[in-house]
PDB file of C-alpha atoms and ligand atoms in Angstrom:
ATOM      1  CA  UNK A   1      -8.062  29.649  -4.449  1.00 42.00           C
ATOM      2  CA  UNK A   2      -4.177  28.460  -4.639  1.00 44.00           C
ATOM      3  CA  UNK A   3      -3.641  24.635  -3.858  1.00 43.00           C
ATOM      4  CA  UNK A   4      -2.140  23.508  -0.421  1.00 47.00           C
ATOM      5  CA  UNK A   5       1.476  22.823  -1.952  1.00 43.00           C
ATOM      6  CA  UNK A   6       2.234  21.797   1.703  1.00 54.00           C
ATOM      7  CA  UNK A   7       0.602  18.781   1.801  1.00 90.00           C
ATOM      8  CA  UNK A   8       1.245  17.640  -1.404  1.00 96.00           C
ATOM      9  CA  UNK A   9       3.076  14.310  -1.363  1.00 97.00           C
ATOM     10  CA  UNK A  10       3.076  12.763  -4.466  1.00 98.00           C
ATOM     11  CA  UNK A  11       2.264  14.747  -7.958  1.00 97.00           C
ATOM     12  CA  UNK A  12       1.867  12.695 -11.010  1.00 98.00           C
ATOM     13  CA  UNK A  13       1.818  14.363 -14.515  1.00 97.00           C
ATOM     14  CA  UNK A  14       0.198  12.754 -17.724  1.00 97.00           C
ATOM     15  CA  UNK A  15       3.024   9.272 -16.594  1.00 98.00           C
ATOM     16  CA  UNK A  16       2.797   6.919 -19.599  1.00 97.00           C
ATOM     17  CA  UNK A  17       4.365   3.764 -18.696  1.00 97.00           C
ATOM     18  CA  UNK A  18       5.844   0.806 -21.644  1.00 97.00           C
ATOM     19  CA  UNK A  19       6.961  -2.761 -21.028  1.00 95.00           C
ATOM     20  CA  UNK A  20       9.399  -3.279 -23.979  1.00 93.00           C
ATOM     21  CA  UNK A  21       7.162  -1.234 -26.400  1.00 91.00           C
ATOM     22  CA  UNK A  22       3.959  -2.413 -24.826  1.00 95.00           C
ATOM     23  CA  UNK A  23       1.537   0.428 -22.523  1.00 95.00           C
ATOM     24  CA  UNK A  24       0.336   0.162 -19.640  1.00 97.00           C
ATOM     25  CA  UNK A  25       0.138   3.129 -17.728  1.00 97.00           C
ATOM     26  CA  UNK A  26      -1.351   6.158 -19.652  1.00 96.00           C
ATOM     27  CA  UNK A  27      -1.452   9.575 -19.159  1.00 96.00           C
ATOM     28  CA  UNK A  28      -1.642   8.809 -15.171  1.00 97.00           C
ATOM     29  CA  UNK A  29      -1.934  12.688 -13.729  1.00 97.00           C
ATOM     30  CA  UNK A  30      -2.657  12.108  -9.740  1.00 97.00           C
ATOM     31  CA  UNK A  31      -2.271  15.018  -6.573  1.00 96.00           C
ATOM     32  CA  UNK A  32      -1.699  12.302  -3.499  1.00 97.00           C
ATOM     33  CA  UNK A  33      -2.011  14.095   0.062  1.00 96.00           C
ATOM     34  CA  UNK A  34      -0.133  13.670   2.904  1.00 96.00           C
ATOM     35  CA  UNK A  35      -2.135  12.017   5.948  1.00 96.00           C
ATOM     36  CA  UNK A  36      -4.626  10.327   3.629  1.00 96.00           C
ATOM     37  CA  UNK A  37      -5.244   6.322   3.466  1.00 97.00           C
ATOM     38  CA  UNK A  38      -5.755   5.564  -0.665  1.00 98.00           C
ATOM     39  CA  UNK A  39      -7.336   2.816  -1.641  1.00 98.00           C
ATOM     40  CA  UNK A  40      -5.806   1.928  -5.425  1.00 98.00           C
ATOM     41  CA  UNK A  41      -8.505  -0.588  -7.205  1.00 97.00           C
ATOM     42  CA  UNK A  42      -9.324  -1.917 -10.412  1.00 97.00           C
ATOM     43  CA  UNK A  43      -9.889  -5.522 -12.372  1.00 96.00           C
ATOM     44  CA  UNK A  44      -6.946  -7.463 -12.903  1.00 95.00           C
ATOM     45  CA  UNK A  45      -4.224  -6.441 -15.499  1.00 95.00           C
ATOM     46  CA  UNK A  46      -5.708  -2.835 -15.192  1.00 96.00           C
ATOM     47  CA  UNK A  47      -2.175  -1.965 -13.782  1.00 97.00           C
ATOM     48  CA  UNK A  48      -1.807  -1.292 -10.088  1.00 97.00           C
ATOM     49  CA  UNK A  49       0.996  -2.819  -9.424  1.00 96.00           C
ATOM     50  CA  UNK A  50       2.712  -1.440 -12.467  1.00 97.00           C
ATOM     51  CA  UNK A  51       1.483   2.028 -11.014  1.00 98.00           C
ATOM     52  CA  UNK A  52       2.897   0.933  -7.599  1.00 98.00           C
ATOM     53  CA  UNK A  53       6.318   0.077  -8.782  1.00 97.00           C
ATOM     54  CA  UNK A  54       5.936   4.211  -9.975  1.00 97.00           C
ATOM     55  CA  UNK A  55       5.230   5.106  -6.734  1.00 98.00           C
ATOM     56  CA  UNK A  56       7.972   3.206  -4.769  1.00 97.00           C
ATOM     57  CA  UNK A  57      10.887   4.581  -7.508  1.00 96.00           C
ATOM     58  CA  UNK A  58      11.803   1.404  -8.922  1.00 94.00           C
ATOM     59  CA  UNK A  59      10.741   2.140 -12.428  1.00 95.00           C
ATOM     60  CA  UNK A  60      10.189   5.273 -13.852  1.00 96.00           C
ATOM     61  CA  UNK A  61       7.969   6.744 -16.594  1.00 97.00           C
ATOM     62  CA  UNK A  62       8.646   6.413 -19.738  1.00 96.00           C
ATOM     63  CA  UNK A  63       7.403   9.953 -20.106  1.00 96.00           C
ATOM     64  CA  UNK A  64       5.683  12.277 -17.654  1.00 97.00           C
ATOM     65  CA  UNK A  65       6.923  13.100 -14.369  1.00 97.00           C
ATOM     66  CA  UNK A  66       6.449  12.534 -10.241  1.00 98.00           C
ATOM     67  CA  UNK A  67       7.329  14.742  -7.373  1.00 97.00           C
ATOM     68  CA  UNK A  68       7.188  13.610  -4.259  1.00 97.00           C
ATOM     69  CA  UNK A  69       7.821  15.911  -1.578  1.00 95.00           C
ATOM     70  CA  UNK A  70       8.599  18.648  -4.087  1.00 91.00           C
ATOM     71  CA  UNK A  71      11.333  16.780  -6.004  1.00 95.00           C
ATOM     72  CA  UNK A  72      11.761  14.485  -8.989  1.00 97.00           C
ATOM     73  CA  UNK A  73      11.653  12.000  -7.418  1.00 97.00           C
ATOM     74  CA  UNK A  74      14.703   9.340  -9.162  1.00 95.00           C
ATOM     75  CA  UNK A  75      16.614  11.889  -8.100  1.00 96.00           C
ATOM     76  CA  UNK A  76      16.737  11.052  -3.950  1.00 96.00           C
ATOM     77  CA  UNK A  77      19.078   8.011  -3.462  1.00 94.00           C
ATOM     78  CA  UNK A  78      17.732   4.557  -2.164  1.00 92.00           C
ATOM     79  CA  UNK A  79      19.090   5.338   1.911  1.00 91.00           C
ATOM     80  CA  UNK A  80      17.688   9.447   1.336  1.00 93.00           C
ATOM     81  CA  UNK A  81      14.566   7.483  -0.202  1.00 96.00           C
ATOM     82  CA  UNK A  82      14.315   4.775   2.460  1.00 95.00           C
ATOM     83  CA  UNK A  83      14.143   7.018   5.525  1.00 95.00           C
ATOM     84  CA  UNK A  84      10.490   8.390   4.300  1.00 97.00           C
ATOM     85  CA  UNK A  85       8.856   5.349   1.943  1.00 98.00           C
ATOM     86  CA  UNK A  86       8.904   2.451   3.088  1.00 97.00           C
ATOM     87  CA  UNK A  87       6.942  -0.463   0.166  1.00 97.00           C
ATOM     88  CA  UNK A  88       4.803  -3.597   1.394  1.00 96.00           C
ATOM     89  CA  UNK A  89       5.087  -5.929  -1.374  1.00 92.00           C
ATOM     90  CA  UNK A  90       2.987  -8.356  -3.014  1.00 85.00           C
ATOM     91  CA  UNK A  91       5.034 -11.281  -3.011  1.00 78.00           C
ATOM     92  CA  UNK A  92       9.207 -11.651  -1.999  1.00 76.00           C
ATOM     93  CA  UNK A  93      12.156 -13.825  -2.011  1.00 77.00           C
ATOM     94  CA  UNK A  94      14.933 -14.040  -0.219  1.00 74.00           C
ATOM     95  CA  UNK A  95      18.336 -14.886  -0.431  1.00 72.00           C
ATOM     96  CA  UNK A  96      18.745 -16.336   2.940  1.00 79.00           C
ATOM     97  CA  UNK A  97      16.775 -17.855   5.417  1.00 88.00           C
ATOM     98  CA  UNK A  98      16.751 -15.000   8.056  1.00 93.00           C
ATOM     99  CA  UNK A  99      14.162 -14.580  10.819  1.00 95.00           C
ATOM    100  CA  UNK A 100      10.712 -12.541  11.572  1.00 96.00           C
ATOM    101  CA  UNK A 101      12.898 -10.124  13.998  1.00 95.00           C
ATOM    102  CA  UNK A 102      16.492 -10.198  11.699  1.00 94.00           C
ATOM    103  CA  UNK A 103      13.564  -9.078   8.496  1.00 95.00           C
ATOM    104  CA  UNK A 104      11.169  -6.741  10.509  1.00 96.00           C
ATOM    105  CA  UNK A 105      14.962  -5.131  11.836  1.00 93.00           C
ATOM    106  CA  UNK A 106      15.566  -3.933   7.649  1.00 92.00           C
ATOM    107  CA  UNK A 107      12.928  -1.989   8.100  1.00 94.00           C
ATOM    108  CA  UNK A 108      15.960   0.043  10.757  1.00 93.00           C
ATOM    109  CA  UNK A 109      18.718   0.087   7.775  1.00 91.00           C
ATOM    110  CA  UNK A 110      17.816   3.360   6.619  1.00 91.00           C
ATOM    111  CA  UNK A 111      18.703   4.815   9.880  1.00 90.00           C
ATOM    112  CA  UNK A 112      21.471   2.216  11.635  1.00 88.00           C
ATOM    113  CA  UNK A 113      23.296   1.016   8.836  1.00 71.00           C
ATOM    114  CA  UNK A 114      23.186  -2.934   7.368  1.00 66.00           C
ATOM    115  CA  UNK A 115      26.361  -3.294  10.369  1.00 78.00           C
ATOM    116  CA  UNK A 116      25.169  -0.870  12.510  1.00 80.00           C
ATOM    117  CA  UNK A 117      24.269  -1.342  16.090  1.00 89.00           C
ATOM    118  CA  UNK A 118      20.167  -0.713  17.034  1.00 88.00           C
ATOM    119  CA  UNK A 119      19.769   1.293  20.205  1.00 91.00           C
ATOM    120  CA  UNK A 120      16.957   1.581  22.124  1.00 93.00           C
ATOM    121  CA  UNK A 121      14.492   3.525  19.769  1.00 92.00           C
ATOM    122  CA  UNK A 122      15.350   1.168  17.222  1.00 92.00           C
ATOM    123  CA  UNK A 123      14.736  -1.914  19.062  1.00 94.00           C
ATOM    124  CA  UNK A 124      10.895  -0.093  20.434  1.00 95.00           C
ATOM    125  CA  UNK A 125       9.972  -0.050  16.735  1.00 95.00           C
ATOM    126  CA  UNK A 126      10.738  -3.193  16.321  1.00 95.00           C
ATOM    127  CA  UNK A 127       8.440  -4.716  19.464  1.00 95.00           C
ATOM    128  CA  UNK A 128       6.082  -2.611  19.042  1.00 94.00           C
ATOM    129  CA  UNK A 129       5.240  -3.334  14.723  1.00 95.00           C
ATOM    130  CA  UNK A 130       5.630  -6.841  15.710  1.00 96.00           C
ATOM    131  CA  UNK A 131       3.209  -6.823  18.282  1.00 94.00           C
ATOM    132  CA  UNK A 132       0.574  -4.891  15.962  1.00 92.00           C
ATOM    133  CA  UNK A 133       1.224  -7.423  13.384  1.00 91.00           C
ATOM    134  CA  UNK A 134       1.130 -10.482  15.967  1.00 90.00           C
ATOM    135  CA  UNK A 135       3.601 -12.230  15.479  1.00 95.00           C
ATOM    136  CA  UNK A 136       5.959 -11.856  18.379  1.00 95.00           C
ATOM    137  CA  UNK A 137       5.213 -15.487  18.743  1.00 97.00           C
ATOM    138  CA  UNK A 138       7.017 -16.387  14.994  1.00 96.00           C
ATOM    139  CA  UNK A 139       9.895 -14.289  16.080  1.00 94.00           C
ATOM    140  CA  UNK A 140      12.737 -16.288  15.954  1.00 96.00           C
ATOM    141  CA  UNK A 141      10.814 -18.441  12.899  1.00 96.00           C
ATOM    142  CA  UNK A 142      12.702 -18.821   9.648  1.00 95.00           C
ATOM    143  CA  UNK A 143      10.749 -16.547   7.879  1.00 93.00           C
ATOM    144  CA  UNK A 144      10.818 -19.682   4.582  1.00 90.00           C
ATOM    145  CA  UNK A 145       8.716 -21.848   6.614  1.00 91.00           C
ATOM    146  CA  UNK A 146       6.522 -19.220   7.402  1.00 91.00           C
ATOM    147  CA  UNK A 147       2.864 -19.478   6.238  1.00 90.00           C
ATOM    148  CA  UNK A 148       1.235 -17.251   3.446  1.00 88.00           C
ATOM    149  CA  UNK A 149      -0.278 -14.648   5.501  1.00 89.00           C
ATOM    150  CA  UNK A 150       2.356 -14.579   8.320  1.00 92.00           C
ATOM    151  CA  UNK A 151       4.788 -13.651   5.940  1.00 91.00           C
ATOM    152  CA  UNK A 152       2.978 -10.996   4.670  1.00 91.00           C
ATOM    153  CA  UNK A 153       2.492 -10.060   8.183  1.00 93.00           C
ATOM    154  CA  UNK A 154       5.480  -9.748   8.371  1.00 94.00           C
ATOM    155  CA  UNK A 155       5.963  -7.746   5.455  1.00 94.00           C
ATOM    156  CA  UNK A 156       3.878  -5.332   7.039  1.00 95.00           C
ATOM    157  CA  UNK A 157       6.099  -4.786   9.981  1.00 96.00           C
ATOM    158  CA  UNK A 158       8.931  -4.331   8.650  1.00 96.00           C
ATOM    159  CA  UNK A 159       7.369  -0.859   6.772  1.00 97.00           C
ATOM    160  CA  UNK A 160       5.993  -0.244  10.354  1.00 96.00           C
ATOM    161  CA  UNK A 161       9.303   0.032  12.009  1.00 96.00           C
ATOM    162  CA  UNK A 162      10.370   1.392   8.483  1.00 96.00           C
ATOM    163  CA  UNK A 163       8.593   4.626  10.467  1.00 95.00           C
ATOM    164  CA  UNK A 164       7.671   6.403   7.698  1.00 97.00           C
ATOM    165  CA  UNK A 165       5.956   9.443   6.513  1.00 96.00           C
ATOM    166  CA  UNK A 166       4.681   7.569   3.144  1.00 98.00           C
ATOM    167  CA  UNK A 167       3.645   3.591   2.900  1.00 98.00           C
ATOM    168  CA  UNK A 168       3.013   2.651  -0.026  1.00 98.00           C
ATOM    169  CA  UNK A 169       1.200  -1.166   0.079  1.00 97.00           C
ATOM    170  CA  UNK A 170       0.437  -3.757  -3.156  1.00 96.00           C
ATOM    171  CA  UNK A 171      -2.323  -6.184  -1.549  1.00 93.00           C
ATOM    172  CA  UNK A 172      -0.396  -6.670   1.995  1.00 90.00           C
ATOM    173  CA  UNK A 173      -3.841  -8.050   2.237  1.00 90.00           C
ATOM    174  CA  UNK A 174      -4.364 -11.101   0.359  1.00 88.00           C
ATOM    175  CA  UNK A 175      -3.316 -13.892   1.861  1.00 83.00           C
ATOM    176  CA  UNK A 176      -5.233 -12.387   5.430  1.00 87.00           C
ATOM    177  CA  UNK A 177      -8.012 -13.417   7.435  1.00 89.00           C
ATOM    178  CA  UNK A 178     -10.030 -11.202   8.171  1.00 92.00           C
ATOM    179  CA  UNK A 179      -9.481 -10.277  11.773  1.00 91.00           C
ATOM    180  CA  UNK A 180      -5.490  -9.715  10.197  1.00 90.00           C
ATOM    181  CA  UNK A 181      -6.952  -8.369   7.969  1.00 92.00           C
ATOM    182  CA  UNK A 182      -8.949  -5.392   9.766  1.00 92.00           C
ATOM    183  CA  UNK A 183      -6.082  -5.255  12.001  1.00 90.00           C
ATOM    184  CA  UNK A 184      -3.644  -4.187   9.222  1.00 91.00           C
ATOM    185  CA  UNK A 185      -5.728  -2.059   7.995  1.00 94.00           C
ATOM    186  CA  UNK A 186      -7.151  -0.738  11.297  1.00 92.00           C
ATOM    187  CA  UNK A 187      -3.054  -0.138  11.263  1.00 91.00           C
ATOM    188  CA  UNK A 188      -2.690   1.622   9.055  1.00 94.00           C
ATOM    189  CA  UNK A 189      -5.528   4.350  10.157  1.00 95.00           C
ATOM    190  CA  UNK A 190      -4.100   5.447  13.221  1.00 93.00           C
ATOM    191  CA  UNK A 191      -1.143   6.183  11.832  1.00 93.00           C
ATOM    192  CA  UNK A 192      -2.653   8.040   9.600  1.00 95.00           C
ATOM    193  CA  UNK A 193      -4.887   9.669  11.953  1.00 94.00           C
ATOM    194  CA  UNK A 194      -1.985  10.397  14.653  1.00 93.00           C
ATOM    195  CA  UNK A 195       1.077  11.111  12.452  1.00 93.00           C
ATOM    196  CA  UNK A 196       0.036  12.034   9.293  1.00 95.00           C
ATOM    197  CA  UNK A 197       0.588   9.153   7.569  1.00 96.00           C
ATOM    198  CA  UNK A 198      -0.131   8.657   3.926  1.00 97.00           C
ATOM    199  CA  UNK A 199      -0.677   5.216   2.782  1.00 98.00           C
ATOM    200  CA  UNK A 200      -1.140   4.312  -0.574  1.00 98.00           C
ATOM    201  CA  UNK A 201      -2.824   0.801  -0.900  1.00 97.00           C
ATOM    202  CA  UNK A 202      -3.248  -1.716  -3.997  1.00 97.00           C
ATOM    203  CA  UNK A 203      -6.350  -3.581  -2.507  1.00 96.00           C
ATOM    204  CA  UNK A 204      -8.743  -5.695  -4.358  1.00 95.00           C
ATOM    205  CA  UNK A 205     -11.187  -5.961  -1.071  1.00 94.00           C
ATOM    206  CA  UNK A 206     -13.633  -3.388  -1.430  1.00 94.00           C
ATOM    207  CA  UNK A 207     -14.834  -3.983   1.090  1.00 92.00           C
ATOM    208  CA  UNK A 208     -12.196  -3.594   3.139  1.00 94.00           C
ATOM    209  CA  UNK A 209     -11.077  -0.179   1.174  1.00 95.00           C
ATOM    210  CA  UNK A 210     -14.787   0.995   1.647  1.00 93.00           C
ATOM    211  CA  UNK A 211     -14.464   1.141   5.599  1.00 93.00           C
ATOM    212  CA  UNK A 212     -10.523   2.262   5.472  1.00 95.00           C
ATOM    213  CA  UNK A 213      -9.513   4.518   2.452  1.00 96.00           C
ATOM    214  CA  UNK A 214     -10.307   8.490   2.584  1.00 95.00           C
ATOM    215  CA  UNK A 215      -9.514   7.974  -0.745  1.00 96.00           C
ATOM    216  CA  UNK A 216     -10.255   6.218  -3.806  1.00 97.00           C
ATOM    217  CA  UNK A 217      -8.108   5.491  -7.268  1.00 98.00           C
ATOM    218  CA  UNK A 218     -10.087   3.496  -9.551  1.00 98.00           C
ATOM    219  CA  UNK A 219      -8.266   2.219 -13.160  1.00 97.00           C
ATOM    220  CA  UNK A 220      -9.439   0.323 -15.613  1.00 94.00           C
ATOM    221  CA  UNK A 221      -8.255  -1.786 -18.688  1.00 86.00           C
ATOM    222  CA  UNK A 222      -5.340   0.047 -20.406  1.00 89.00           C
ATOM    223  CA  UNK A 223      -4.157   1.455 -17.889  1.00 96.00           C
ATOM    224  CA  UNK A 224      -5.729   4.653 -17.311  1.00 97.00           C
ATOM    225  CA  UNK A 225      -7.810   5.840 -14.095  1.00 97.00           C
ATOM    226  CA  UNK A 226     -10.788   5.853 -14.326  1.00 97.00           C
ATOM    227  CA  UNK A 227     -11.639   8.048 -11.591  1.00 96.00           C
ATOM    228  CA  UNK A 228     -10.687   9.274  -8.206  1.00 97.00           C
ATOM    229  CA  UNK A 229     -11.539  11.239  -5.032  1.00 95.00           C
ATOM    230  CA  UNK A 230     -13.271  10.472  -1.780  1.00 94.00           C
ATOM    231  CA  UNK A 231     -15.445   7.239  -1.423  1.00 93.00           C
ATOM    232  CA  UNK A 232     -18.483   8.543  -0.438  1.00 88.00           C
ATOM    233  CA  UNK A 233     -18.769   9.761  -3.699  1.00 90.00           C
ATOM    234  CA  UNK A 234     -16.650   7.496  -6.081  1.00 93.00           C
ATOM    235  CA  UNK A 235     -18.260   4.015  -4.673  1.00 93.00           C
ATOM    236  CA  UNK A 236     -21.604   3.817  -6.348  1.00 94.00           C
ATOM    237  CA  UNK A 237     -22.985   0.823  -7.987  1.00 94.00           C
ATOM    238  CA  UNK A 238     -23.169   2.323 -11.501  1.00 96.00           C
ATOM    239  CA  UNK A 239     -18.661   1.797 -10.792  1.00 96.00           C
ATOM    240  CA  UNK A 240     -19.210  -1.512 -10.003  1.00 95.00           C
ATOM    241  CA  UNK A 241     -20.634  -2.309 -13.089  1.00 95.00           C
ATOM    242  CA  UNK A 242     -18.283  -0.106 -15.339  1.00 95.00           C
ATOM    243  CA  UNK A 243     -15.189  -0.968 -13.583  1.00 96.00           C
ATOM    244  CA  UNK A 244     -15.633  -5.296 -12.579  1.00 95.00           C
ATOM    245  CA  UNK A 245     -19.383  -5.341 -14.557  1.00 93.00           C
ATOM    246  CA  UNK A 246     -20.649  -6.296 -11.094  1.00 94.00           C
ATOM    247  CA  UNK A 247     -24.095  -5.837  -9.661  1.00 93.00           C
ATOM    248  CA  UNK A 248     -23.799  -4.258  -6.561  1.00 93.00           C
ATOM    249  CA  UNK A 249     -25.808  -2.357  -3.971  1.00 93.00           C
ATOM    250  CA  UNK A 250     -23.846  -0.174  -1.957  1.00 92.00           C
ATOM    251  CA  UNK A 251     -25.510  -0.208   1.724  1.00 90.00           C
ATOM    252  CA  UNK A 252     -25.350   2.969   4.268  1.00 84.00           C
ATOM    253  CA  UNK A 253     -25.912   2.253   7.608  1.00 83.00           C
ATOM    254  CA  UNK A 254     -25.848   5.454  10.480  1.00 83.00           C
ATOM    255  CA  UNK A 255     -22.364   6.090  11.394  1.00 82.00           C
ATOM    256  CA  UNK A 256     -20.777   3.093   9.569  1.00 83.00           C
ATOM    257  CA  UNK A 257     -18.845   3.691   6.573  1.00 84.00           C
ATOM    258  CA  UNK A 258     -20.746   2.362   3.669  1.00 85.00           C
ATOM    259  CA  UNK A 259     -20.924  -1.965   2.996  1.00 89.00           C
ATOM    260  CA  UNK A 260     -21.229  -3.857  -0.522  1.00 92.00           C
ATOM    261  CA  UNK A 261     -23.861  -6.460  -0.736  1.00 92.00           C
ATOM    262  CA  UNK A 262     -22.517  -8.575  -4.205  1.00 92.00           C
ATOM    263  CA  UNK A 263     -25.442  -9.258  -6.306  1.00 88.00           C
ATOM    264  CA  UNK A 264     -24.833 -12.538  -7.793  1.00 82.00           C
ATOM    265  CA  UNK A 265     -27.779 -13.724  -8.998  1.00 73.00           C
ATOM    266  CA  UNK A 266     -28.175 -16.674  -8.639  1.00 62.00           C
ATOM    267  CA  UNK A 267     -30.316 -19.486 -10.979  1.00 55.00           C
TER     268      UNK A 267
HETATM  269  N1  ATP B 301       7.208  -6.875 -16.715  1.00 91.44           N
HETATM  270  C1  ATP B 301       5.718  -6.962 -17.323  1.00 91.44           C
HETATM  271  N2  ATP B 301       6.142  -7.683 -19.219  1.00 91.44           N
HETATM  272  C2  ATP B 301       5.197  -6.882 -19.458  1.00 91.44           C
HETATM  273  N3  ATP B 301       4.610  -6.935 -19.464  1.00 91.44           N
HETATM  274  C3  ATP B 301       3.918  -6.148 -17.902  1.00 91.44           C
HETATM  275  C4  ATP B 301       5.384  -6.884 -16.450  1.00 91.44           C
HETATM  276  N4  ATP B 301       4.114  -6.959 -15.440  1.00 91.44           N
HETATM  277  C5  ATP B 301       2.658  -6.405 -15.889  1.00 91.44           C
HETATM  278  N5  ATP B 301       2.650  -6.565 -17.313  1.00 91.44           N
HETATM  279  C6  ATP B 301       1.953  -6.060 -18.364  1.00 91.44           C
HETATM  280  O1  ATP B 301       0.588  -5.371 -18.348  1.00 91.44           O
HETATM  281  C7  ATP B 301      -0.003  -5.219 -17.189  1.00 91.44           C
HETATM  282  C8  ATP B 301      -0.496  -4.455 -16.159  1.00 91.44           C
HETATM  283  O2  ATP B 301       0.084  -5.281 -15.434  1.00 91.44           O
HETATM  284  P1  ATP B 301      -0.111  -5.148 -12.975  1.00 91.44           P
HETATM  285  O3  ATP B 301       0.934  -5.573 -13.076  1.00 91.44           O
HETATM  286  O4  ATP B 301       0.516  -3.604 -12.835  1.00 91.44           O
HETATM  287  O5  ATP B 301      -2.332  -4.930 -13.268  1.00 91.44           O
HETATM  288  P2  ATP B 301      -2.415  -5.042 -11.388  1.00 91.44           P
HETATM  289  O6  ATP B 301      -3.670  -3.744 -11.353  1.00 91.44           O
HETATM  290  O7  ATP B 301      -1.590  -4.717 -10.255  1.00 91.44           O
HETATM  291  O8  ATP B 301      -3.221  -6.564 -11.633  1.00 91.44           O
HETATM  292  P3  ATP B 301      -3.015  -7.574 -10.513  1.00 91.44           P
HETATM  293  O9  ATP B 301      -4.761  -6.772 -10.120  1.00 91.44           O
HETATM  294  O10 ATP B 301      -3.955  -8.750 -11.005  1.00 91.44           O
HETATM  295  O11 ATP B 301      -2.051  -7.817  -9.378  1.00 91.44           O
HETATM  296  C9  ATP B 301      -1.340  -6.159 -17.414  1.00 91.44           C
HETATM  297  O12 ATP B 301      -1.564  -6.211 -18.649  1.00 91.44           O
HETATM  298  C10 ATP B 301       0.174  -7.297 -17.193  1.00 91.44           C
HETATM  299  O13 ATP B 301      -0.159  -8.571 -18.140  1.00 91.44           O
END
């Protein structure tokens, strides 16, 4: 049966990437569908952030092609891309002291322009993002004076306010406490279900990935994709042993997503 191309958001075909001649990604071939949540997992240095940079169009493959919504990603202008694709980076730096509200408002810039006037809908989206990320009380604070976790929530709020059909996140929960990590994943999951968002999240917390993602993309050393597919099929003790070198059991509790039980082998 022919594939349903109308629901394909990304098609990566044989993508390689090198940093000044040093190979980093090799032969990345992937098809990512609309309305799915993907967890991008793999050990440190396996190429997750580099792949994320290709997916956001901020860098281009050394060879191979990336189609985004059936068009080569490099043919989109930055403003056009920003209306359909939002990005939560791992870290960020700002040249000026912006308040939390101002940073979240930046999510609306693709629609209103840097010097345009926001409309009611813009304010509604900003308020909603501030509430979902539990940062209403911080809205007049300078972002540079927030904790790492608070700042990370501001970046996710900015991406949510951007209201795009695709969101790419690079370890968006890395500095968050357990409640805020779960809240962010829940908020993404709700958008995946209700608004057919496609979310691709590089994530180290495998339990969170297993609980909230539909599919995993597993990277391994050498910048290759080891495997990709449904969480329930992919997440096995053998995979965790092969990719991360850890001993673990996958617990299947009725009506719950799988849980990973690591065996630490304390002496
Ligand atoms: N700007 C750069 N110049 C040269 N090499 C780089 C650069 N950025 C990353 N690398 C190298 O590319 C490889 C992949 O790095 P990348 O950051 O994509 O991995 P990652 O899977 O996101 O790692 P982590 O889990 O530690 O965040 C690593 O070997 C890294 O040292």
